[in-house]
PDB file of C-alpha atoms in Angstrom:
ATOM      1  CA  UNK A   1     -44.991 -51.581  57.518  1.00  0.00           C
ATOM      2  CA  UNK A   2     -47.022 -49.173  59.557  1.00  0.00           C
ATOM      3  CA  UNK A   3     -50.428 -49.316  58.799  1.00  0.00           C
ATOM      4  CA  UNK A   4     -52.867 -50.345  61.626  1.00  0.00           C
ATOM      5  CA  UNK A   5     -49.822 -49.473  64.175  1.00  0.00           C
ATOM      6  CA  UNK A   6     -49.779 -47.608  66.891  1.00  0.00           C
ATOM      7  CA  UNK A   7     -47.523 -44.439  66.887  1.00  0.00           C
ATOM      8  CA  UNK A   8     -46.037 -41.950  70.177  1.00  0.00           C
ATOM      9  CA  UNK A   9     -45.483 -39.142  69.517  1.00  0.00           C
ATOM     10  CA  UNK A  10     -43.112 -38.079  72.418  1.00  0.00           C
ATOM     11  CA  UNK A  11     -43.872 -34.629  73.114  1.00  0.00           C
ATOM     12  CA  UNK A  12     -45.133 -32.698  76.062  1.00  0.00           C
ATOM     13  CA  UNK A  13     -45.653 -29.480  74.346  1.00  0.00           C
ATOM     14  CA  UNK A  14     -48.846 -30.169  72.021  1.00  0.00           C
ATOM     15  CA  UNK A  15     -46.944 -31.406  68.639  1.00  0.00           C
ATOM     16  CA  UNK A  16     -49.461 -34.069  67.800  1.00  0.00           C
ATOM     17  CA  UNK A  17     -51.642 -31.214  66.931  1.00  0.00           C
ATOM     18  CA  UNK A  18     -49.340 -30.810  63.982  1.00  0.00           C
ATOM     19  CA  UNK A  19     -47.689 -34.571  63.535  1.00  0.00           C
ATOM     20  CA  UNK A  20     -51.036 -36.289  64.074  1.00  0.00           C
ATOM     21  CA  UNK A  21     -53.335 -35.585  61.129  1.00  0.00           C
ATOM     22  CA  UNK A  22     -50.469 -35.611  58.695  1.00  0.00           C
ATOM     23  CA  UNK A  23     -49.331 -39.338  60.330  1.00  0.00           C
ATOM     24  CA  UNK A  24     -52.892 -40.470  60.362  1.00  0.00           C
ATOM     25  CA  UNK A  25     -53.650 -39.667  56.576  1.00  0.00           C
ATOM     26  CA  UNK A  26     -50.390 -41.045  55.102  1.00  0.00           C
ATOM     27  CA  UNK A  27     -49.936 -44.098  57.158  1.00  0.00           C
ATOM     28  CA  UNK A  28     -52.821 -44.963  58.821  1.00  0.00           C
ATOM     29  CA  UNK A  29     -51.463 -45.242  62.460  1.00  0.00           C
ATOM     30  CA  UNK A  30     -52.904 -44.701  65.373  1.00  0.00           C
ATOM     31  CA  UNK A  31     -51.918 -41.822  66.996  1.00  0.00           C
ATOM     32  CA  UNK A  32     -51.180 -41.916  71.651  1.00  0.00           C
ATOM     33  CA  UNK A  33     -50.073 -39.050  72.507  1.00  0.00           C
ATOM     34  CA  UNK A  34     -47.317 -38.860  75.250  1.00  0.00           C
ATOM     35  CA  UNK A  35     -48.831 -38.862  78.969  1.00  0.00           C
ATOM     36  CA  UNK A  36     -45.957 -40.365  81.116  1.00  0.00           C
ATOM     37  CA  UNK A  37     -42.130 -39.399  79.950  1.00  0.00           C
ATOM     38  CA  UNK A  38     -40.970 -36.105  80.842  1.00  0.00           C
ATOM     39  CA  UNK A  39     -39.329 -34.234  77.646  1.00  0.00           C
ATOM     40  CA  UNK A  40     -37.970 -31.660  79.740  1.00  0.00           C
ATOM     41  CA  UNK A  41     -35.581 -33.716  81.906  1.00  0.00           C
ATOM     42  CA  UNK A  42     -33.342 -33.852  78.877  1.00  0.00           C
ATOM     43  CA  UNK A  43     -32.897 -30.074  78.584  1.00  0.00           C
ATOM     44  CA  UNK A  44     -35.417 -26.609  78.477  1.00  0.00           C
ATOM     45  CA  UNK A  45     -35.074 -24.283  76.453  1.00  0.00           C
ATOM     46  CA  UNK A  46     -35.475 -21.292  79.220  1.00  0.00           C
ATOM     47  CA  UNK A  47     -32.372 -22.959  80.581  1.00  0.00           C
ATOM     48  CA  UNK A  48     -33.549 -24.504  84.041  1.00  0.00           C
ATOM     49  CA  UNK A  49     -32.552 -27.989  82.922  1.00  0.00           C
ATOM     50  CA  UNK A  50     -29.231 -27.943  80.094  1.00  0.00           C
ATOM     51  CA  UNK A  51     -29.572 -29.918  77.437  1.00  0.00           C
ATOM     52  CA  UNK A  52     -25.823 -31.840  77.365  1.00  0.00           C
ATOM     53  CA  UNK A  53     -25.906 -32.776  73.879  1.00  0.00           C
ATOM     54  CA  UNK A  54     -26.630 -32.331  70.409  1.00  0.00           C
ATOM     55  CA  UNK A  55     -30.009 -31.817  69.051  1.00  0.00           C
ATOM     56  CA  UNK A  56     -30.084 -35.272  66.743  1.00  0.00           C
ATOM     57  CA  UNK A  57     -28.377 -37.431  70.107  1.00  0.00           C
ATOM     58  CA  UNK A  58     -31.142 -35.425  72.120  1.00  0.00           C
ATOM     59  CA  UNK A  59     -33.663 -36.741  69.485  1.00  0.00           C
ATOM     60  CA  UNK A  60     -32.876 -40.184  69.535  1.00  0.00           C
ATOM     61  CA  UNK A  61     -32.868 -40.453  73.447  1.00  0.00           C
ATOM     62  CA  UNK A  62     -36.406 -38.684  73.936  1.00  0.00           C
ATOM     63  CA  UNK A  63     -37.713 -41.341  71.449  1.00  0.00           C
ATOM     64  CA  UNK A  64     -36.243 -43.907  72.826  1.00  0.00           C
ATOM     65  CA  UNK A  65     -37.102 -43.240  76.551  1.00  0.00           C
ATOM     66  CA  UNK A  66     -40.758 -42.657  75.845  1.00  0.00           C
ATOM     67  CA  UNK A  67     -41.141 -45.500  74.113  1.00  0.00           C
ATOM     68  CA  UNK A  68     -39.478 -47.918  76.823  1.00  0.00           C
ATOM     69  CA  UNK A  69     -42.152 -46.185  79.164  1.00  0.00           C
ATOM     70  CA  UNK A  70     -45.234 -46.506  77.124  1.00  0.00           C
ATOM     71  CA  UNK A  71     -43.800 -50.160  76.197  1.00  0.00           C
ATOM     72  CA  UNK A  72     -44.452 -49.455  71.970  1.00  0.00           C
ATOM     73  CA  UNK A  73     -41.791 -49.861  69.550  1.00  0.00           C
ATOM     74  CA  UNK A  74     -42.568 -47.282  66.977  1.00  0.00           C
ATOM     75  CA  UNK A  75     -42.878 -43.385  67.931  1.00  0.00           C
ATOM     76  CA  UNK A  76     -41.669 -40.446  66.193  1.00  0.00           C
ATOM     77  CA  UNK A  77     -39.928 -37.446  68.221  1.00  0.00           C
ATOM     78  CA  UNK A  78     -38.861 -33.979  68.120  1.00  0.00           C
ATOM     79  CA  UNK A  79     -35.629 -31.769  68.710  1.00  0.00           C
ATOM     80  CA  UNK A  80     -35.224 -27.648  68.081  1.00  0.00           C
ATOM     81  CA  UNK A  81     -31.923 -25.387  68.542  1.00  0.00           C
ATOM     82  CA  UNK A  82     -32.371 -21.790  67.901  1.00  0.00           C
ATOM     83  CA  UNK A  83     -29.644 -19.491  67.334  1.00  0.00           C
ATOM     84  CA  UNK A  84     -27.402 -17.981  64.280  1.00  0.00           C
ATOM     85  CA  UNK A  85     -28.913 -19.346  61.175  1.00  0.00           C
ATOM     86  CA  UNK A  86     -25.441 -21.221  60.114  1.00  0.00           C
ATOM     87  CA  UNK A  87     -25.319 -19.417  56.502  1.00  0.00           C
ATOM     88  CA  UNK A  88     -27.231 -15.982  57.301  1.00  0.00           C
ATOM     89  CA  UNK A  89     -24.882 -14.917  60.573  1.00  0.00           C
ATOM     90  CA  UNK A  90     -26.873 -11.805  61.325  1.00  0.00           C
ATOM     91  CA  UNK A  91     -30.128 -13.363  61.111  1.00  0.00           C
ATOM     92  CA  UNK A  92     -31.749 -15.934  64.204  1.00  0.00           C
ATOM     93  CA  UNK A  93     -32.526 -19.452  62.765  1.00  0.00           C
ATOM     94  CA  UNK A  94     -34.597 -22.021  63.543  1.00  0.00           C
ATOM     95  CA  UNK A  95     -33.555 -25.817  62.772  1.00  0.00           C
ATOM     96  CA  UNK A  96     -35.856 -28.124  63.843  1.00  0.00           C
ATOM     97  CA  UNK A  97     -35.539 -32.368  63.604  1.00  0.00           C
ATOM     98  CA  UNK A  98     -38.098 -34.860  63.193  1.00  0.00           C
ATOM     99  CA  UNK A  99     -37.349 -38.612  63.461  1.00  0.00           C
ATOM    100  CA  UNK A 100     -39.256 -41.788  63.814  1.00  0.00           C
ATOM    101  CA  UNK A 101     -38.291 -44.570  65.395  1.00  0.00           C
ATOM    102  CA  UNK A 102     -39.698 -48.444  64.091  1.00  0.00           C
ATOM    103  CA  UNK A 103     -38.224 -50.882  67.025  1.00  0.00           C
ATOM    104  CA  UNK A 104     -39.872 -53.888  65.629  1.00  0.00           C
ATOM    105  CA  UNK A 105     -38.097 -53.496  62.315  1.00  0.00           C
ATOM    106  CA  UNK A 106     -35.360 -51.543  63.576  1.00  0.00           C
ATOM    107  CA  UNK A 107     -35.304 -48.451  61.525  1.00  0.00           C
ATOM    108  CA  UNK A 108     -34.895 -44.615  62.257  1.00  0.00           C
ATOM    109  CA  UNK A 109     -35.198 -41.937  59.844  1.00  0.00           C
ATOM    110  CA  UNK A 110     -34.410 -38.531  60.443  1.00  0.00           C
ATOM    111  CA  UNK A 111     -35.756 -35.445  58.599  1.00  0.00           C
ATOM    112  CA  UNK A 112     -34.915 -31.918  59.087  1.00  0.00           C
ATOM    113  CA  UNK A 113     -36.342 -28.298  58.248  1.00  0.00           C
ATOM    114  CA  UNK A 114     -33.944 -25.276  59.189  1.00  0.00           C
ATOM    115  CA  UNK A 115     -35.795 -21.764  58.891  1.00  0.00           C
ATOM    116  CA  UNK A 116     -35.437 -17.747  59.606  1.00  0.00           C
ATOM    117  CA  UNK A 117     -38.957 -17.988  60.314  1.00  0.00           C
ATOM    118  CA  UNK A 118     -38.699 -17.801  64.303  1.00  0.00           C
ATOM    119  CA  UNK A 119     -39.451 -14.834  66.509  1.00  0.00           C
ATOM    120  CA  UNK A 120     -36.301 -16.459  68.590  1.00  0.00           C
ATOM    121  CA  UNK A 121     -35.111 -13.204  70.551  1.00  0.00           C
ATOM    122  CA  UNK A 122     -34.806 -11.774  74.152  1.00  0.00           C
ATOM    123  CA  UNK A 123     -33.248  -8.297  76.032  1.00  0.00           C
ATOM    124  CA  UNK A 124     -32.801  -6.838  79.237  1.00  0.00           C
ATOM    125  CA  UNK A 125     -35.938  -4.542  79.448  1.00  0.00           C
ATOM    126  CA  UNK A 126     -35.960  -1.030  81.625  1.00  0.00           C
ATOM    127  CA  UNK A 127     -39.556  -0.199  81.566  1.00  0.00           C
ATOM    128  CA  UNK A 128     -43.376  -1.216  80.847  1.00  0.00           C
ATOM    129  CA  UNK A 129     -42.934   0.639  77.360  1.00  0.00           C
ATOM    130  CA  UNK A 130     -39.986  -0.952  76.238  1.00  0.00           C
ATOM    131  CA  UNK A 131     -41.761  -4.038  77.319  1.00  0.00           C
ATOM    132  CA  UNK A 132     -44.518  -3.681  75.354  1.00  0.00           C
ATOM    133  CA  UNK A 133     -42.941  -2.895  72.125  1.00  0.00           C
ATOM    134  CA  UNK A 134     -40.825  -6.035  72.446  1.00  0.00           C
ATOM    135  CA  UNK A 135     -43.560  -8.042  73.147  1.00  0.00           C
ATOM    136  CA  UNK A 136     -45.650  -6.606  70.184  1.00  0.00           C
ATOM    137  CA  UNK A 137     -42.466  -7.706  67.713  1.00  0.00           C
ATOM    138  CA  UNK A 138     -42.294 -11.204  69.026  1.00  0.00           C
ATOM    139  CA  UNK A 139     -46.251 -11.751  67.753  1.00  0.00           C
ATOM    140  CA  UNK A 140     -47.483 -11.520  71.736  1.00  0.00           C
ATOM    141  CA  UNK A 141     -50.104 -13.103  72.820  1.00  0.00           C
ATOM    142  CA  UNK A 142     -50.571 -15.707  70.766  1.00  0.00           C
ATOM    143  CA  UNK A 143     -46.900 -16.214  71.202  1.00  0.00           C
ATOM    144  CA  UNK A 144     -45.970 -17.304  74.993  1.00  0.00           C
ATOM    145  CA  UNK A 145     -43.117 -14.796  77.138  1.00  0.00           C
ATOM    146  CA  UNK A 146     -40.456 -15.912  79.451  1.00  0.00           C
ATOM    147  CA  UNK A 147     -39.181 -13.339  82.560  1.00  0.00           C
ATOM    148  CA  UNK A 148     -36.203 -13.975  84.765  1.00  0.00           C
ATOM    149  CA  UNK A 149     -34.393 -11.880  86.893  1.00  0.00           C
ATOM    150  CA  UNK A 150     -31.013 -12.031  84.910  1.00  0.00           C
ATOM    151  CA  UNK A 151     -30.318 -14.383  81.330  1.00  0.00           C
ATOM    152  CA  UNK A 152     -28.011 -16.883  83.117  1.00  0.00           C
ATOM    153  CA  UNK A 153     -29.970 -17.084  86.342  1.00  0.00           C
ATOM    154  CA  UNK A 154     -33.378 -19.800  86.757  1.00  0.00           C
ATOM    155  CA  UNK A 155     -34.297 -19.161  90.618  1.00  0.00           C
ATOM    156  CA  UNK A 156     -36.972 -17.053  89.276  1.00  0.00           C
ATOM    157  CA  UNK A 157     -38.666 -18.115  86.046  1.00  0.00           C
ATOM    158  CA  UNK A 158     -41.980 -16.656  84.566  1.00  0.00           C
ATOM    159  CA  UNK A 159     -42.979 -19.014  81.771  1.00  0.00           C
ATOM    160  CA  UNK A 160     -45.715 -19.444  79.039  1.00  0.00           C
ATOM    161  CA  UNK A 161     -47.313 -15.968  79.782  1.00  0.00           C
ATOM    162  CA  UNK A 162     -49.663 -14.650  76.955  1.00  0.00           C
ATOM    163  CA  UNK A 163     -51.899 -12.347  79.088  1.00  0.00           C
ATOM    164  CA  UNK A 164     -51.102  -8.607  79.090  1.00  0.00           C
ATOM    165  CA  UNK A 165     -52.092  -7.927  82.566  1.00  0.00           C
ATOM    166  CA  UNK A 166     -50.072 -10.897  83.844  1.00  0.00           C
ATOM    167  CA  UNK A 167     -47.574  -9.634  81.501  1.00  0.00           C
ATOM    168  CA  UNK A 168     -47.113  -6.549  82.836  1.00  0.00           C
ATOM    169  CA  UNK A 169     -47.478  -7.613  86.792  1.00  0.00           C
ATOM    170  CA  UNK A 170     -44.766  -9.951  86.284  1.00  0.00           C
ATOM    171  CA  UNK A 171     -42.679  -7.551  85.160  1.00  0.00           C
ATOM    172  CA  UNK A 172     -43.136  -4.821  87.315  1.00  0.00           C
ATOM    173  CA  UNK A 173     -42.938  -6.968  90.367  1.00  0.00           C
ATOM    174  CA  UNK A 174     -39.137  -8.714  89.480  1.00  0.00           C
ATOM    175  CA  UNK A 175     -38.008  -5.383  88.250  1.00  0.00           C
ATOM    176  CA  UNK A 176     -38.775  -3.746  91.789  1.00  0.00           C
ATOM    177  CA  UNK A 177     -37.329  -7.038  93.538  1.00  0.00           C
ATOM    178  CA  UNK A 178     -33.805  -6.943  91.590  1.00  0.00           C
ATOM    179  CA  UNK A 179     -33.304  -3.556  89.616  1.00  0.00           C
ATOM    180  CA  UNK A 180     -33.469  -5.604  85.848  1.00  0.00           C
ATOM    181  CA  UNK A 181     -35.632  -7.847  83.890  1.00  0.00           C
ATOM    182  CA  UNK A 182     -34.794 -10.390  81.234  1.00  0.00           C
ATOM    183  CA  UNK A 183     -37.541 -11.091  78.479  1.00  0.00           C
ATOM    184  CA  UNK A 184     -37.115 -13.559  75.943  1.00  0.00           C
ATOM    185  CA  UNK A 185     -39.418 -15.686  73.925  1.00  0.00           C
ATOM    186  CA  UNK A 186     -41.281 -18.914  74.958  1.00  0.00           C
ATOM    187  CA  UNK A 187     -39.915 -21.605  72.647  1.00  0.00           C
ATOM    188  CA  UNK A 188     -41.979 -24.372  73.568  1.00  0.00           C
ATOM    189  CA  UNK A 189     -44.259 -25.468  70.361  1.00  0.00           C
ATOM    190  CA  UNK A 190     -47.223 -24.874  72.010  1.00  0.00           C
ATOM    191  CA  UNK A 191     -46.745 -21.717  73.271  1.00  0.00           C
ATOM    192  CA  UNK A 192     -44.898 -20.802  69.401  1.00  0.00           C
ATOM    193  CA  UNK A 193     -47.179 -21.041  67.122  1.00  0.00           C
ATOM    194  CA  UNK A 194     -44.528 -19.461  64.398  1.00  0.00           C
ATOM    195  CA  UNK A 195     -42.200 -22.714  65.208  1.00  0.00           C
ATOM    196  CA  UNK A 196     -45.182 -25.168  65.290  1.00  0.00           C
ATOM    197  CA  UNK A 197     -45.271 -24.744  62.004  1.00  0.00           C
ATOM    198  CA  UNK A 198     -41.459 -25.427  61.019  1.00  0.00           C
ATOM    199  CA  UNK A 199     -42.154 -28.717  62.658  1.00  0.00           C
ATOM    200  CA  UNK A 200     -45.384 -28.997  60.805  1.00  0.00           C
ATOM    201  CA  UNK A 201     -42.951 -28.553  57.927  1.00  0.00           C
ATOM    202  CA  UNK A 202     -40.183 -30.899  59.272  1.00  0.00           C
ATOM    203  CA  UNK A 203     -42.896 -33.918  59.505  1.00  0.00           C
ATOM    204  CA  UNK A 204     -43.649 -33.641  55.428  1.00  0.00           C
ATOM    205  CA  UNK A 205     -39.903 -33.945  55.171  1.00  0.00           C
ATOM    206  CA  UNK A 206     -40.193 -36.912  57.162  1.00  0.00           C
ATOM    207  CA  UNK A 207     -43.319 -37.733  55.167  1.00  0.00           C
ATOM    208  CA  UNK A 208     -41.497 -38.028  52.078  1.00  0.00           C
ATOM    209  CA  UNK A 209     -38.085 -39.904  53.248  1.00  0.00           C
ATOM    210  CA  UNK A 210     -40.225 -42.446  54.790  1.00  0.00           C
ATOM    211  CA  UNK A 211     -42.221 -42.994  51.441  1.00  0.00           C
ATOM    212  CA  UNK A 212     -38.641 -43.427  49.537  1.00  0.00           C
ATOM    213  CA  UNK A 213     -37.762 -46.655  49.545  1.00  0.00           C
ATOM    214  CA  UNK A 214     -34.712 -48.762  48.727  1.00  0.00           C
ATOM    215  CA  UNK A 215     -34.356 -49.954  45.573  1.00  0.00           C
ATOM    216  CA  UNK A 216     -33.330 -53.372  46.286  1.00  0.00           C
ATOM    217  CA  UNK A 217     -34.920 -54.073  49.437  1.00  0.00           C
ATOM    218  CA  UNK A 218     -38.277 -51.907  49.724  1.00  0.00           C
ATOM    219  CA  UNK A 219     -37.004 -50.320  53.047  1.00  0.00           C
ATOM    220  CA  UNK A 220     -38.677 -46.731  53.443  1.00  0.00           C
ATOM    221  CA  UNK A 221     -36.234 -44.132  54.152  1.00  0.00           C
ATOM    222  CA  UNK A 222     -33.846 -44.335  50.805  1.00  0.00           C
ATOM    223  CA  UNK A 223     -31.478 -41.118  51.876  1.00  0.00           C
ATOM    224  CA  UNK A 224     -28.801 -39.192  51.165  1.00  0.00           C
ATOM    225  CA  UNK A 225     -25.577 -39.517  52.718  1.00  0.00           C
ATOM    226  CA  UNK A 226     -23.428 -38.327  50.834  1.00  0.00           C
ATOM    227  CA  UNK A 227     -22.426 -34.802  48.930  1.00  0.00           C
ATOM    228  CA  UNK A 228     -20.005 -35.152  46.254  1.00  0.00           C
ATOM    229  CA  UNK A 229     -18.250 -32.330  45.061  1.00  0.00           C
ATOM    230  CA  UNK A 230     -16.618 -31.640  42.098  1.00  0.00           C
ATOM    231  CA  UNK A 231     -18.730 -30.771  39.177  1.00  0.00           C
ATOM    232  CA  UNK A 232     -15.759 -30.117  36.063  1.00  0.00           C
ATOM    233  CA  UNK A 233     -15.817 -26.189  35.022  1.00  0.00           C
ATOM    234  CA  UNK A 234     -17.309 -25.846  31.424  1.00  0.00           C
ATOM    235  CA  UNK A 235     -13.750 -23.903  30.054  1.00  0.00           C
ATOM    236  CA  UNK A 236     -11.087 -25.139  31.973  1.00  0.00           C
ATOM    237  CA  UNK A 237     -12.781 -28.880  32.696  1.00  0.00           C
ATOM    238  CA  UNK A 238     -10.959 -28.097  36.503  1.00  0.00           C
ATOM    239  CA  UNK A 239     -13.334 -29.728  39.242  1.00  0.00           C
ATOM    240  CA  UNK A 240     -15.096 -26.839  41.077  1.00  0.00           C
ATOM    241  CA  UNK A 241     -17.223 -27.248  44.570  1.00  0.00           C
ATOM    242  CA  UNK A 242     -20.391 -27.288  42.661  1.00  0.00           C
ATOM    243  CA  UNK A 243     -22.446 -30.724  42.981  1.00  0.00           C
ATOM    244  CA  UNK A 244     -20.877 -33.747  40.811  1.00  0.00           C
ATOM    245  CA  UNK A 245     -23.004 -36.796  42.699  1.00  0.00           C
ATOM    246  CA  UNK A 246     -25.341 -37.674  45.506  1.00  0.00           C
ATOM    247  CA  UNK A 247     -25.175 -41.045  47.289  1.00  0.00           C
ATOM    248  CA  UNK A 248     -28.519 -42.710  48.584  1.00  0.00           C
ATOM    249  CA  UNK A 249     -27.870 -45.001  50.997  1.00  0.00           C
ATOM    250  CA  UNK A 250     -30.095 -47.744  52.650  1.00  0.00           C
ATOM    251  CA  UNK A 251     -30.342 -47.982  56.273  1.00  0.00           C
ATOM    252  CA  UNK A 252     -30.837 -51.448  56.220  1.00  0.00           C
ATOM    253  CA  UNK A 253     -29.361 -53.648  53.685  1.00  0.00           C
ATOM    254  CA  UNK A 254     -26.647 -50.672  52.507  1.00  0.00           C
ATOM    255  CA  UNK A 255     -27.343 -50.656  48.928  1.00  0.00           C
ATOM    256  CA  UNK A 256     -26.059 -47.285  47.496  1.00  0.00           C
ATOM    257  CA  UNK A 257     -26.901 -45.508  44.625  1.00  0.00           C
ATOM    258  CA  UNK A 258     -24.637 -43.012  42.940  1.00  0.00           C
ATOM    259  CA  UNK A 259     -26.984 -39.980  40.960  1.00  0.00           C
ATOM    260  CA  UNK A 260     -24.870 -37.983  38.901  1.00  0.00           C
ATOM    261  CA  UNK A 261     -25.607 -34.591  38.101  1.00  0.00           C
ATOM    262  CA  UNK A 262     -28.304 -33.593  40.490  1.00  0.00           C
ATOM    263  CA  UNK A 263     -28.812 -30.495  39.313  1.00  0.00           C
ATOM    264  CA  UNK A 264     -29.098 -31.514  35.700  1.00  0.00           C
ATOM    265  CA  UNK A 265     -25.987 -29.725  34.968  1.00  0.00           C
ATOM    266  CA  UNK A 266     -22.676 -31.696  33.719  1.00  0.00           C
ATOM    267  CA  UNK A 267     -20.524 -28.227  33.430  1.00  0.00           C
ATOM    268  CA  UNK A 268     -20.663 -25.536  35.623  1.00  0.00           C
ATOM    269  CA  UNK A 269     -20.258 -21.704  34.606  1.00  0.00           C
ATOM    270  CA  UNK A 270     -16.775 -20.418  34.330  1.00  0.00           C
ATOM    271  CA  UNK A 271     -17.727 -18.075  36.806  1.00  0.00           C
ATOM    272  CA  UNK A 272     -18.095 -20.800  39.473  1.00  0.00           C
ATOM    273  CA  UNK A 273     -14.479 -22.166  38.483  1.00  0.00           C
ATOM    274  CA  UNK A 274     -11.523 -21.226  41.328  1.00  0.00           C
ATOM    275  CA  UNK A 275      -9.018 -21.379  38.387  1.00  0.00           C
ATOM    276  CA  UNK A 276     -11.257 -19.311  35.633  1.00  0.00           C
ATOM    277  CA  UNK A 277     -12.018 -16.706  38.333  1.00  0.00           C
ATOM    278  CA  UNK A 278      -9.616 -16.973  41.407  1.00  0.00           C
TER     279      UNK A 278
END
């Protein structure tokens, strides 16, 4: 379905670096790079530009538009939020989405890797020392630093700095402007390294949905849809939130296939039971 094909990859931030080679080997496709649509008008994450909605709607749009510009019809596109990781509230997460786009056989599949590996932080910072030490925990310089005057305010925005001397100039020179300094981390991919790689992760994903294919009509990107809970407790036989069934679902001709048992259990531990152990 792909081979031979050419495939965008809409980014202006370098992620072919990552996407490409593992694209090219699997699929054979062509890799073009994106030279004309401008990611950023649909949000930045230093805050200039909001991005007013969700990551995966976000996703679909920036694949979309680029391909209408470069007139192709198949291109693959990518979306990160940063923030609370959603089970470990103390601890900043990283969840990034892949998803490729095929408008000649109308298909999208959609993977996604969510991580604590991110260096996603920023402070107010009082002095050149402070400074420093921050910068040394995010992994600067070969991770990119963002300066502002305040958090909430973009008239003046420092981006993609990994040079010390710059580093410190900027600094010194908005802190004797205003009185205060925000610093936070660049975000961008190619000024991340740490993230490239959770994307690098996130296209595998992607790798391996495409490469599952429906059952009954041979369409890659046989998913899940579907969590059932429910899994009967091994003393009392009640049904307990533990994993009863999966349902794949194709995206194109809806076939669906019920797996029981995912995790090879057909009991679950007394333990796990709301009724054994309230």
């Amino acid at each position: 379905m792909f081979e031979g094909r050419h495939l965008l990859v809409a980014s202006k931030h370098d992620k072919e670096k990552v996407i490409a080679p593992i694209f090219e080997q699997e699929f054979n496709v062509k890799i073009v790079p994106n030279t004309i649509f401008d990611t950023d008008t649909l949000g930045t994450f230093s805050g200039e530009i909001n991005r007013d909605e969700d990551a995966l709607t976000t996703l679909r749009k920036k694949c979309i538009m680029a391909l209408q510009v470069h007139k192709m019809d198949l291109g693959i596109a990518s979306e990160g939020s940063f923030g609370a990781h959603p089970s470990c509230f103390f601890v900043p997460g990283d969840e990034e989405f892949l998803i490729l786009i095929d408008l000649k056989n109308n298909l999208e599949i959609v993977a996604k890797e969510l991580s604590t590996e991110t260096n996603f932080n920023g402070k107010y910072i009082n002095n050149v020392e402070e400074l420093l030490d921050f910068a040394s925990q995010i992994k600067f310089p070969s991770h990119g630093l963002i300066l502002k005057e305040k958090e909430t305010n973009f008239t003046i925005v420092h981006k993609g700095i990994r040079n010390k001397v710059e580093l410190i100039a900027m600094f010194n020179k908005i802190k004797n402007t205003f009185g205060k300094v925000y610093v936070e981390t660049d975000m961008r991919a190619n000024f991340n390294p740490t993230r490239m790689r959770i994307i690098e992760k996130a296209a595998y994903k992607l790798v391996e949905k495409i490469k599952t294919k429906c059952p009954k009509c041979e369409t890659p990107g046989f998913d899940i849809t579907t969590f059932n809970r429910g899994l009967p407790c091994g003393q009392c036989n009640s049904p307990t939130r533990s994993l009863l069934s999966i349902i794949y679902t194709c995206k194109k001709c809806n076939y669906a296939l019920d797996k029981m048992y995912p995790n090879d259990m057909q009991s679950e531990d007394p333990m796990y039971c709301d009724y054994c152990n309230p």
